[in-house]
Amino acid sequence: MKIVKHIAVLVNKTSTFSFERLLIIMLVVSTNCSPEADSIQNSTSGPFFATGMKIGEVTSSSVVIWGRLTKSKERVGRPAPIPQVFYKTKSGEWKERKSGRRPNLSPRVDFPDGYDVTTIEGATPGIKGWLKLRYRKKDAPDWNSIDWVQVDHTTDFTKNSKLEQLTPDTYYEVELVSSHDGETDGEMIAGSFTTAPAASASKPLVFTATTCTSYDDVDSIDYGYKIYDHMARLDPSFFVHLGDILYYDALGKTSALARWHWDRMYSLPTHVKFHQKVPSYFIKDDHDTWMNDSWPGRETQFMGDFTFEEGLRFFLEEVPIDTPTYRTVKWGKDLQIWMVEGRDFRSPNTMPDGPDKTIWGEKQKQWFYETVAASNATFKILFSPTPVVGPDRDRKNDNHSNAGFAYEGKEIRDFLTRQENMFVICGDRHWQYFSEDSETGLKEFSVGPGSDAHAQGWSQDDRRPEHAYLNVVGGFLSGELSYMQGIPKLTLRHYDVNGVVLNQEEIYPLNTRNEQ
């Protein structure tokens, strides 16, 4: 029997069989096929799923399914406006900030006449209601069901449910069903995923990753990021978003406006379609926690009424994730991945460097060292929201490749170098690179930003000795685990925003390269 664990405290209510539910069952049976992963069956009464579903944290035996109820089927589109933000100067004047600056001044948010946070461009207001989850192995005759649970404004009308005791390497179908009253079906949204292989299995796979997806820099304000369609064509087993999923800095001055950032990003068609069929792991960084280079206890007036602590809580509610937010997953015999938390435990960036200054915190760092040492995976990947190797800009002081965290950075690089076939895939930097540390030889792949409009911060001509590849462009990275005569090979590829391969690196287990 399947065991179901609810991550949040949820209210259960017994459902009754309804005519609407019968129609859904009849439709599935009459077509003699499983629901398509990107299908949505609409009801005129709602509630709706304008922000889609998200499937996350897949292991060989578990998954987290995220859903959110909305008032309408679609987001508020153009030509609806967005608000303006002004800052009160020391002389008492209200001025817009200069690009890139984050002054320690109090903000004021001005909405155009007749508009508020529920009617501006990208808004997808939530609604109180009930949500039910159904799941089954592909083509199984019967559904397993988590009965109606209620959602409301306290979690932005979202719900995370964790399914456990699933079968390894198995394709599952999932359906989320909405209801106003916990009795009558509203809209249904369908998705699918495949669990990770058993820890002893050798299984080819593909994964993809990106970072730095600012809403202002989407390829199409009506459609979203092009990379999601190109990543989906690779049929990835999983996707990793390495942080800066969105950027609160400019407009996230209240909790309601912070929530709106998630709603407008994840109601874009590219995002809705992709996350219904690709399992994801989400890692947060500074901009999707609070603001640029943020840490616990940082004080500033710049973010208005929206707090760092709210940012930590909202992240847990807006993506499919469990706690703690640092975790490791084994994808069969030959690949194990680690995803670390870079904001919750860090010391202030302004603190003098030394053995007590940390980004990861002692508890997470000890967990990382112990789990890596215990791993027998052929390839080991650290997915880090910020660089460990770099090189980075000299003026930066926020990551392990910077002088501000040099002590812990060296400690981590030295540890990683001692591990066989282990390297880093990092986010945060707005350019793609493949570099090797000049002291340890540790390899690091920067995935680069999600669009060309966001590619910046480094000169294309500034190629350092550490760079084996450098490209100031947007796009994504893929990893392909394949086998030749039983020997595993991991191929890392950088892509541009149109899905064209820009760089390729092949990684073999130690002592096998000469055999290929």
Coordinates of C-alpha atoms in Angstrom, one line a residue:
M1 CA 0.0 0.0 0.0
K2 CA 1.3 3.5 -0.9
I3 CA 2.2 5.8 2.0
V4 CA 1.3 9.5 1.6
K5 CA 2.9 12.2 3.6
H6 CA 1.6 15.8 3.6
I7 CA 4.4 18.3 4.0
A8 CA 2.1 21.0 5.2
V9 CA -0.8 20.7 7.7
L10 CA -3.8 20.2 5.6
V11 CA -7.6 19.7 6.2
N12 CA -9.2 16.6 4.9
K13 CA -12.8 16.3 3.8
T14 CA -14.6 13.2 2.4
S15 CA -15.6 13.6 -1.2
T16 CA -18.7 12.3 -2.9
F17 CA -19.0 10.9 -6.4
S18 CA -20.0 13.5 -8.9
F19 CA -21.3 13.7 -12.4
E20 CA -18.3 15.8 -13.4
R21 CA -15.9 13.2 -12.1
L22 CA -17.8 10.5 -14.1
L23 CA -17.3 12.5 -17.3
I24 CA -13.6 12.7 -16.7
I25 CA -13.3 9.0 -16.2
M26 CA -15.5 8.3 -19.3
L27 CA -13.2 10.6 -21.3
V28 CA -10.1 8.8 -20.3
V29 CA -11.6 5.3 -20.9
S30 CA -13.1 6.2 -24.2
T31 CA -9.8 7.5 -25.7
N32 CA -8.1 4.3 -24.4
C33 CA -5.0 6.2 -23.5
S34 CA -3.4 7.9 -20.5
P35 CA -3.9 11.7 -20.0
E36 CA -1.3 13.7 -21.9
A37 CA 1.3 15.2 -19.6
D38 CA 0.5 18.7 -20.7
S39 CA -3.3 18.4 -20.8
I40 CA -5.8 20.5 -18.8
Q41 CA -9.4 19.7 -18.7
N42 CA -11.4 22.9 -18.0
S43 CA -14.5 23.5 -16.0
T44 CA -16.5 26.7 -16.3
S45 CA -16.8 26.9 -12.5
G46 CA -13.2 26.4 -11.4
P47 CA -11.1 26.7 -9.3
F48 CA -8.4 26.7 -12.0
F49 CA -4.7 25.9 -12.4
A50 CA -3.4 29.0 -14.2
T51 CA 0.0 28.5 -12.6
G52 CA 0.1 24.8 -13.5
M53 CA 1.6 22.0 -11.5
K54 CA 5.2 21.3 -10.5
I55 CA 6.7 17.9 -10.0
G56 CA 9.8 17.8 -7.9
E57 CA 12.3 16.1 -5.6
V58 CA 12.1 12.8 -7.5
T59 CA 14.0 9.9 -6.0
S60 CA 13.8 6.1 -6.7
S61 CA 10.8 5.9 -4.3
S62 CA 9.3 9.3 -3.8
V63 CA 8.2 12.6 -5.4
V64 CA 6.6 15.9 -4.3
I65 CA 3.6 17.3 -6.3
W66 CA 2.8 21.0 -6.1
G67 CA -0.4 22.6 -7.1
R68 CA -2.1 26.0 -6.7
L69 CA -5.7 27.1 -7.1
T70 CA -6.5 30.2 -9.1
K71 CA -9.6 32.3 -9.7
S72 CA -9.3 32.3 -13.5
K73 CA -8.0 30.0 -16.2
E74 CA -5.4 32.5 -17.5
R75 CA -3.0 35.1 -16.2
V76 CA -3.6 38.8 -16.7
G77 CA -1.9 39.7 -19.9
R78 CA -0.9 42.8 -21.7
P79 CA -1.8 45.7 -22.0
A80 CA -2.3 45.6 -18.2
P81 CA 0.4 47.7 -16.5
I82 CA 2.8 47.1 -13.6
P83 CA 3.4 49.4 -10.7
Q84 CA 6.3 51.9 -10.3
V85 CA 8.5 52.1 -7.2
F86 CA 10.0 55.3 -5.9
Y87 CA 12.4 55.8 -3.0
K88 CA 12.4 58.6 -0.5
T89 CA 15.8 60.4 -0.5
K90 CA 17.4 62.1 2.5
S91 CA 16.1 65.4 1.2
G92 CA 12.5 64.0 1.2
E93 CA 12.1 63.7 -2.5
W94 CA 10.7 60.6 -4.1
K95 CA 12.8 59.3 -7.0
E96 CA 13.1 56.1 -9.0
R97 CA 16.3 54.2 -8.5
K98 CA 19.1 54.2 -11.0
S99 CA 19.6 50.9 -12.8
G100 CA 21.5 48.4 -10.7
R101 CA 21.6 50.4 -7.5
R102 CA 19.9 49.2 -4.3
P103 CA 19.8 52.3 -2.0
N104 CA 19.1 51.9 1.7
L105 CA 16.0 54.1 1.3
S106 CA 12.3 53.5 2.0
P107 CA 10.3 52.6 -1.1
R108 CA 6.8 53.6 -2.2
V109 CA 4.8 51.5 -4.6
D110 CA 2.5 53.4 -7.0
F111 CA -0.2 51.4 -8.8
P112 CA -1.8 52.9 -11.9
D113 CA -5.4 54.2 -11.3
G114 CA -7.8 51.3 -11.0
Y115 CA -5.2 48.6 -10.6
D116 CA -3.9 46.6 -7.7
V117 CA -1.8 43.5 -7.2
T118 CA -4.6 41.2 -8.5
T119 CA -5.1 43.1 -11.8
I120 CA -1.6 44.1 -13.0
E121 CA 0.2 42.3 -15.8
G122 CA 1.0 38.7 -14.9
A123 CA -1.3 38.5 -12.0
T124 CA -3.0 35.1 -11.4
P125 CA -4.9 35.6 -8.1
G126 CA -5.4 32.5 -6.0
I127 CA -8.7 31.3 -4.5
K128 CA -9.6 29.3 -1.4
G129 CA -10.8 25.8 -2.3
W130 CA -10.1 22.1 -2.3
L131 CA -7.6 20.1 -4.1
K132 CA -7.3 16.3 -4.7
L133 CA -4.4 14.3 -6.0
R134 CA -4.6 11.0 -8.0
Y135 CA -1.7 9.0 -9.2
R136 CA -1.0 5.6 -10.7
K137 CA 1.6 3.6 -12.7
K138 CA 1.2 4.0 -16.4
D139 CA -1.8 2.0 -17.7
A140 CA -2.7 0.7 -14.3
P141 CA -6.5 0.2 -14.1
D142 CA -7.0 2.0 -10.8
W143 CA -5.9 5.3 -9.4
N144 CA -4.5 5.9 -5.9
S145 CA -6.0 9.0 -4.4
I146 CA -5.3 11.6 -1.8
D147 CA -8.7 12.9 -0.9
W148 CA -9.7 16.6 -0.8
V149 CA -7.5 19.0 1.1
Q150 CA -8.2 22.6 1.6
V151 CA -5.8 25.5 0.6
D152 CA -6.1 29.2 1.4
H153 CA -4.2 32.5 1.4
T154 CA -1.8 31.5 4.2
T155 CA 0.2 29.5 1.7
D156 CA -0.7 31.4 -1.4
F157 CA -3.4 28.8 -2.1
T158 CA -0.6 26.2 -2.8
K159 CA -0.2 22.6 -1.6
N160 CA 2.8 20.3 -1.6
S161 CA 2.1 16.5 -1.2
K162 CA 4.8 13.9 -1.0
L163 CA 4.2 10.4 -2.4
E164 CA 6.4 7.7 -0.9
Q165 CA 7.1 4.0 -1.4
L166 CA 7.0 4.3 -5.2
T167 CA 8.7 1.8 -7.5
P168 CA 12.1 2.7 -8.9
D169 CA 12.5 3.5 -12.7
T170 CA 8.7 3.6 -13.1
Y171 CA 6.5 5.9 -15.2
Y172 CA 3.7 7.5 -13.1
E173 CA 0.7 9.5 -14.2
V174 CA -0.7 12.2 -11.8
E175 CA -3.8 14.3 -11.8
L176 CA -4.7 17.3 -9.7
V177 CA -8.4 18.1 -9.4
S178 CA -9.9 21.3 -8.0
S179 CA -13.1 22.0 -6.1
H180 CA -14.9 24.9 -4.6
D181 CA -16.6 22.8 -1.9
G182 CA -14.6 19.5 -1.6
E183 CA -17.5 17.6 -3.3
T184 CA -17.9 18.8 -6.9
D185 CA -15.0 18.5 -9.3
G186 CA -13.8 21.6 -11.0
E187 CA -10.7 21.7 -13.3
M188 CA -8.3 18.8 -13.7
I189 CA -4.6 19.1 -14.7
A190 CA -2.5 16.1 -15.6
G191 CA 1.2 15.4 -15.5
S192 CA 3.7 12.6 -15.4
F193 CA 7.2 11.6 -14.2
T194 CA 9.5 8.6 -14.0
T195 CA 11.2 7.7 -10.7
A196 CA 15.0 7.4 -10.4
P197 CA 16.5 4.0 -11.0
A198 CA 17.4 1.8 -8.1
A199 CA 20.8 2.6 -6.5
S200 CA 22.4 -0.5 -8.1
A201 CA 21.0 -0.1 -11.6
S202 CA 23.0 1.2 -14.7
K203 CA 20.6 3.4 -16.7
P204 CA 21.3 6.0 -19.3
L205 CA 19.7 9.4 -18.6
V206 CA 19.7 13.1 -19.6
F207 CA 19.4 16.1 -17.2
T208 CA 19.2 19.8 -17.9
A209 CA 20.0 22.9 -15.8
T210 CA 19.8 26.7 -16.0
T211 CA 20.0 29.7 -13.7
C212 CA 19.2 33.5 -13.5
T213 CA 15.7 33.7 -15.1
S214 CA 14.6 37.3 -14.6
Y215 CA 11.0 38.0 -15.8
D216 CA 12.2 41.2 -17.4
D217 CA 14.5 39.2 -19.7
V218 CA 12.1 36.5 -20.9
D219 CA 12.3 35.8 -24.7
S220 CA 8.6 36.5 -25.0
I221 CA 6.5 38.2 -22.4
D222 CA 3.4 36.3 -23.6
Y223 CA 5.1 32.9 -24.0
G224 CA 8.1 32.8 -21.7
Y225 CA 11.6 31.3 -22.0
K226 CA 12.5 29.5 -25.2
I227 CA 14.9 27.2 -23.4
Y228 CA 12.1 25.3 -21.8
D229 CA 10.9 24.0 -25.1
H230 CA 14.4 23.0 -26.2
M231 CA 15.1 21.3 -22.9
A232 CA 11.9 19.3 -23.1
R233 CA 12.9 18.0 -26.5
L234 CA 15.9 16.3 -24.9
D235 CA 13.4 14.3 -22.7
P236 CA 15.3 15.0 -19.5
S237 CA 15.0 12.6 -16.5
F238 CA 15.2 15.7 -14.3
F239 CA 15.9 19.5 -14.4
V240 CA 17.8 21.6 -11.9
H241 CA 17.1 25.3 -11.5
L242 CA 20.3 26.6 -9.8
G243 CA 18.8 29.7 -8.3
D244 CA 17.8 33.3 -9.1
I245 CA 14.6 31.7 -10.3
L246 CA 13.1 35.2 -10.2
Y247 CA 14.2 38.6 -9.0
Y248 CA 12.4 40.3 -6.1
D249 CA 14.7 43.4 -6.0
A250 CA 12.9 45.9 -8.1
L251 CA 9.3 45.4 -7.3
G252 CA 9.0 42.9 -4.4
K253 CA 8.3 45.5 -1.7
T254 CA 5.4 43.7 0.0
S255 CA 4.5 40.1 0.6
A256 CA 1.7 40.3 -1.9
L257 CA 4.1 41.7 -4.6
A258 CA 6.6 39.0 -3.7
R259 CA 3.9 36.3 -4.3
W260 CA 3.0 38.0 -7.6
H261 CA 6.6 37.4 -8.8
W262 CA 6.0 33.6 -8.6
D263 CA 2.5 33.9 -10.1
R264 CA 3.5 35.8 -13.2
M265 CA 6.6 33.7 -13.9
Y266 CA 4.9 30.3 -13.5
S267 CA 1.8 31.2 -15.4
L268 CA 3.9 31.6 -18.5
P269 CA 2.9 28.9 -21.1
T270 CA 6.5 27.6 -21.4
H271 CA 6.8 27.0 -17.6
V272 CA 3.3 25.5 -17.2
K273 CA 3.9 23.0 -20.1
F274 CA 7.5 22.0 -19.0
H275 CA 6.8 21.4 -15.3
Q276 CA 3.9 19.1 -16.0
K277 CA 6.2 16.5 -17.4
V278 CA 9.8 17.2 -16.2
P279 CA 10.7 16.5 -12.6
S280 CA 12.6 19.4 -11.1
Y281 CA 14.9 20.3 -8.3
F282 CA 14.8 23.9 -7.2
I283 CA 17.7 25.7 -5.5
K284 CA 17.3 29.3 -4.3
D285 CA 19.9 32.0 -4.3
D286 CA 19.9 35.7 -3.2
H287 CA 17.3 37.3 -5.6
D288 CA 14.7 34.6 -5.1
T289 CA 15.3 34.8 -1.3
W290 CA 15.1 38.5 -0.8
M291 CA 17.6 40.8 -2.7
N292 CA 21.1 40.9 -4.1
D293 CA 23.8 39.4 -1.9
S294 CA 21.3 38.9 1.0
W295 CA 22.0 37.0 4.2
P296 CA 20.2 36.3 7.5
G297 CA 20.1 39.5 9.6
R298 CA 21.0 41.9 6.8
E299 CA 19.3 45.3 7.4
T300 CA 18.1 47.6 4.7
Q301 CA 15.1 49.7 4.0
F302 CA 15.3 48.9 0.3
M303 CA 12.9 45.9 0.3
G304 CA 10.1 47.8 2.1
D305 CA 7.7 45.6 4.1
F306 CA 8.9 42.3 2.5
T307 CA 11.4 40.5 4.8
F308 CA 14.2 37.9 4.4
E309 CA 12.3 35.5 6.7
E310 CA 9.2 35.7 4.4
G311 CA 11.4 35.0 1.5
L312 CA 12.6 31.8 3.1
R313 CA 9.0 30.7 3.8
F314 CA 7.7 31.6 0.4
F315 CA 10.3 29.5 -1.3
L316 CA 9.1 26.4 0.5
E317 CA 5.5 27.1 -0.5
E318 CA 6.1 28.1 -4.2
V319 CA 8.2 25.1 -5.4
P320 CA 7.8 21.3 -4.9
I321 CA 10.4 20.8 -2.1
D322 CA 10.8 19.2 1.3
T323 CA 13.1 20.2 4.1
P324 CA 16.0 20.5 4.7
T325 CA 16.7 22.3 1.4
Y326 CA 20.1 20.7 1.1
R327 CA 19.8 17.1 -0.2
T328 CA 21.4 14.4 -2.3
V329 CA 19.8 12.0 -4.8
K330 CA 21.3 8.9 -6.4
W331 CA 20.3 8.3 -10.0
G332 CA 21.3 4.6 -10.3
K333 CA 24.7 3.1 -9.8
D334 CA 26.7 5.8 -11.8
L335 CA 25.3 9.2 -10.8
Q336 CA 24.7 10.9 -7.5
I337 CA 23.9 14.6 -7.2
W338 CA 24.1 17.1 -4.3
M339 CA 22.2 20.3 -4.0
V340 CA 23.3 22.8 -1.3
E341 CA 21.7 25.7 0.5
G342 CA 23.6 28.9 0.1
R343 CA 21.4 31.5 2.0
D344 CA 19.9 30.1 5.2
F345 CA 23.1 29.5 7.1
R346 CA 25.6 32.0 5.7
S347 CA 27.7 34.6 7.6
P348 CA 27.4 38.2 6.6
N349 CA 29.4 39.0 3.5
T350 CA 30.9 41.9 5.5
M351 CA 32.4 39.7 8.1
P352 CA 36.2 39.3 8.0
D353 CA 37.3 36.1 6.3
G354 CA 38.5 33.2 8.4
P355 CA 37.6 29.7 9.8
D356 CA 34.4 31.0 11.4
K357 CA 33.0 32.6 8.2
T358 CA 30.7 30.3 6.2
I359 CA 28.2 30.1 3.4
W360 CA 27.1 26.5 4.1
G361 CA 27.1 26.4 7.9
E362 CA 28.7 23.7 9.9
K363 CA 25.8 21.3 10.0
Q364 CA 25.3 21.3 6.2
K365 CA 29.0 21.1 5.6
Q366 CA 29.4 18.1 7.8
W367 CA 26.4 16.4 6.1
F368 CA 28.0 17.1 2.7
Y369 CA 31.4 15.7 3.7
E370 CA 29.8 12.6 5.2
T371 CA 27.4 11.8 2.4
V372 CA 30.0 12.4 -0.3
A373 CA 32.5 10.1 1.5
A374 CA 29.9 7.4 1.8
S375 CA 28.9 7.5 -1.9
N376 CA 29.9 4.7 -4.3
A377 CA 28.5 6.5 -7.4
T378 CA 30.8 6.6 -10.4
F379 CA 30.1 10.3 -11.1
K380 CA 29.4 12.8 -8.4
I381 CA 28.1 16.3 -9.1
L382 CA 27.7 19.2 -6.7
F383 CA 25.0 21.6 -7.9
S384 CA 25.8 24.9 -6.3
P385 CA 23.8 28.1 -6.6
T386 CA 27.0 30.1 -6.6
P387 CA 30.6 29.4 -8.0
V388 CA 33.1 27.4 -6.1
V389 CA 35.9 27.7 -8.7
G390 CA 35.1 30.8 -10.8
P391 CA 36.9 32.9 -11.9
D392 CA 34.5 35.7 -10.8
R393 CA 34.6 39.4 -11.0
D394 CA 37.0 41.0 -8.6
R395 CA 34.4 43.3 -7.0
K396 CA 32.2 40.4 -6.0
N397 CA 32.2 39.1 -2.4
D398 CA 29.4 36.6 -2.2
N399 CA 30.6 33.2 -3.1
H400 CA 33.4 30.6 -2.6
S401 CA 35.4 31.8 -5.5
N402 CA 35.6 35.3 -4.0
A403 CA 38.2 36.6 -1.5
G404 CA 35.4 37.2 1.1
F405 CA 34.9 33.5 1.5
A406 CA 38.4 32.3 0.5
Y407 CA 39.0 30.2 3.7
E408 CA 35.9 28.0 3.3
G409 CA 36.3 28.1 -0.5
K410 CA 39.7 26.5 -0.3
E411 CA 38.5 23.9 2.2
I412 CA 35.7 22.8 0.0
R413 CA 37.8 22.8 -3.2
D414 CA 40.5 20.7 -1.5
F415 CA 37.8 18.2 -0.3
L416 CA 36.2 18.0 -3.7
T417 CA 39.5 17.4 -5.5
R418 CA 40.2 14.4 -3.3
Q419 CA 37.0 12.7 -4.6
E420 CA 37.1 10.6 -7.7
N421 CA 35.1 11.9 -10.7
M422 CA 33.5 14.8 -8.8
F423 CA 32.9 18.2 -10.2
V424 CA 30.7 21.3 -9.8
I425 CA 27.8 22.7 -11.8
C426 CA 27.1 26.2 -10.7
G427 CA 24.5 29.0 -11.2
D428 CA 24.5 32.7 -10.4
R429 CA 26.9 33.9 -13.1
H430 CA 25.4 35.5 -16.1
W431 CA 27.8 33.8 -18.6
Q432 CA 28.6 30.2 -19.5
Y433 CA 32.0 28.7 -18.8
F434 CA 34.0 25.5 -18.1
S435 CA 36.9 26.2 -15.9
E436 CA 39.6 24.3 -14.0
D437 CA 41.0 25.5 -10.7
S438 CA 44.6 26.5 -11.1
E439 CA 45.6 25.0 -7.8
T440 CA 43.6 21.9 -7.4
G441 CA 42.4 21.1 -11.0
L442 CA 38.7 21.0 -9.8
K443 CA 36.4 21.3 -12.7
E444 CA 33.4 23.7 -12.7
F445 CA 30.6 24.2 -15.3
S446 CA 28.6 27.5 -15.2
V447 CA 25.3 26.9 -16.8
G448 CA 24.8 30.6 -17.7
P449 CA 21.5 32.6 -17.7
G450 CA 18.2 31.5 -19.3
S451 CA 18.2 34.2 -22.0
D452 CA 20.6 36.3 -24.1
A453 CA 19.0 39.5 -22.6
H454 CA 20.4 38.5 -19.2
A455 CA 23.9 37.5 -20.4
Q456 CA 26.2 40.1 -18.9
G457 CA 28.9 40.8 -16.3
W458 CA 31.9 39.4 -18.1
S459 CA 33.8 40.4 -21.2
Q460 CA 33.9 37.8 -24.0
D461 CA 37.5 38.9 -24.5
D462 CA 38.5 38.3 -20.9
R463 CA 39.5 34.6 -21.2
R464 CA 41.6 33.5 -18.3
P465 CA 44.0 30.6 -18.0
E466 CA 41.3 28.7 -16.0
H467 CA 38.8 28.9 -18.9
A468 CA 38.6 25.9 -21.1
Y469 CA 35.3 27.4 -22.5
L470 CA 33.9 30.9 -22.1
N471 CA 30.8 32.4 -23.7
V472 CA 28.7 35.4 -22.6
V473 CA 25.4 34.1 -23.8
G474 CA 22.1 32.7 -22.5
G475 CA 20.9 29.1 -22.7
F476 CA 21.2 26.0 -20.6
L477 CA 23.4 23.0 -19.8
S478 CA 22.7 19.3 -20.3
G479 CA 24.3 16.2 -18.9
E480 CA 24.0 12.8 -20.6
L481 CA 25.0 9.6 -18.9
S482 CA 25.6 6.9 -21.5
Y483 CA 27.4 3.5 -21.7
M484 CA 29.9 2.0 -24.2
Q485 CA 30.8 -1.6 -23.6
G486 CA 29.5 -1.3 -20.1
I487 CA 31.7 1.7 -19.2
P488 CA 29.8 4.9 -18.2
K489 CA 30.5 8.2 -19.8
L490 CA 29.1 11.6 -18.8
T491 CA 28.8 14.3 -21.5
L492 CA 28.2 17.9 -20.5
R493 CA 26.9 20.3 -23.2
H494 CA 26.3 24.0 -23.2
Y495 CA 23.4 25.2 -25.4
D496 CA 22.3 28.6 -26.6
V497 CA 18.7 29.8 -26.3
N498 CA 17.8 28.1 -29.6
G499 CA 19.0 24.7 -28.5
V500 CA 22.2 24.8 -30.5
V501 CA 25.2 23.0 -28.8
L502 CA 28.0 25.5 -28.1
N503 CA 30.4 23.4 -26.1
Q504 CA 30.8 19.7 -25.2
E505 CA 33.0 18.0 -22.6
E506 CA 33.2 14.2 -22.1
I507 CA 34.1 12.9 -18.7
Y508 CA 35.1 9.3 -18.2
P509 CA 35.8 7.4 -14.9
L510 CA 39.4 7.5 -13.8
N511 CA 41.7 5.0 -15.5
T512 CA 39.2 4.3 -18.4
R513 CA 39.8 7.2 -20.8
N514 CA 42.6 5.4 -22.5
E515 CA 40.4 2.4 -23.1
Q516 CA 37.9 4.3 -25.2

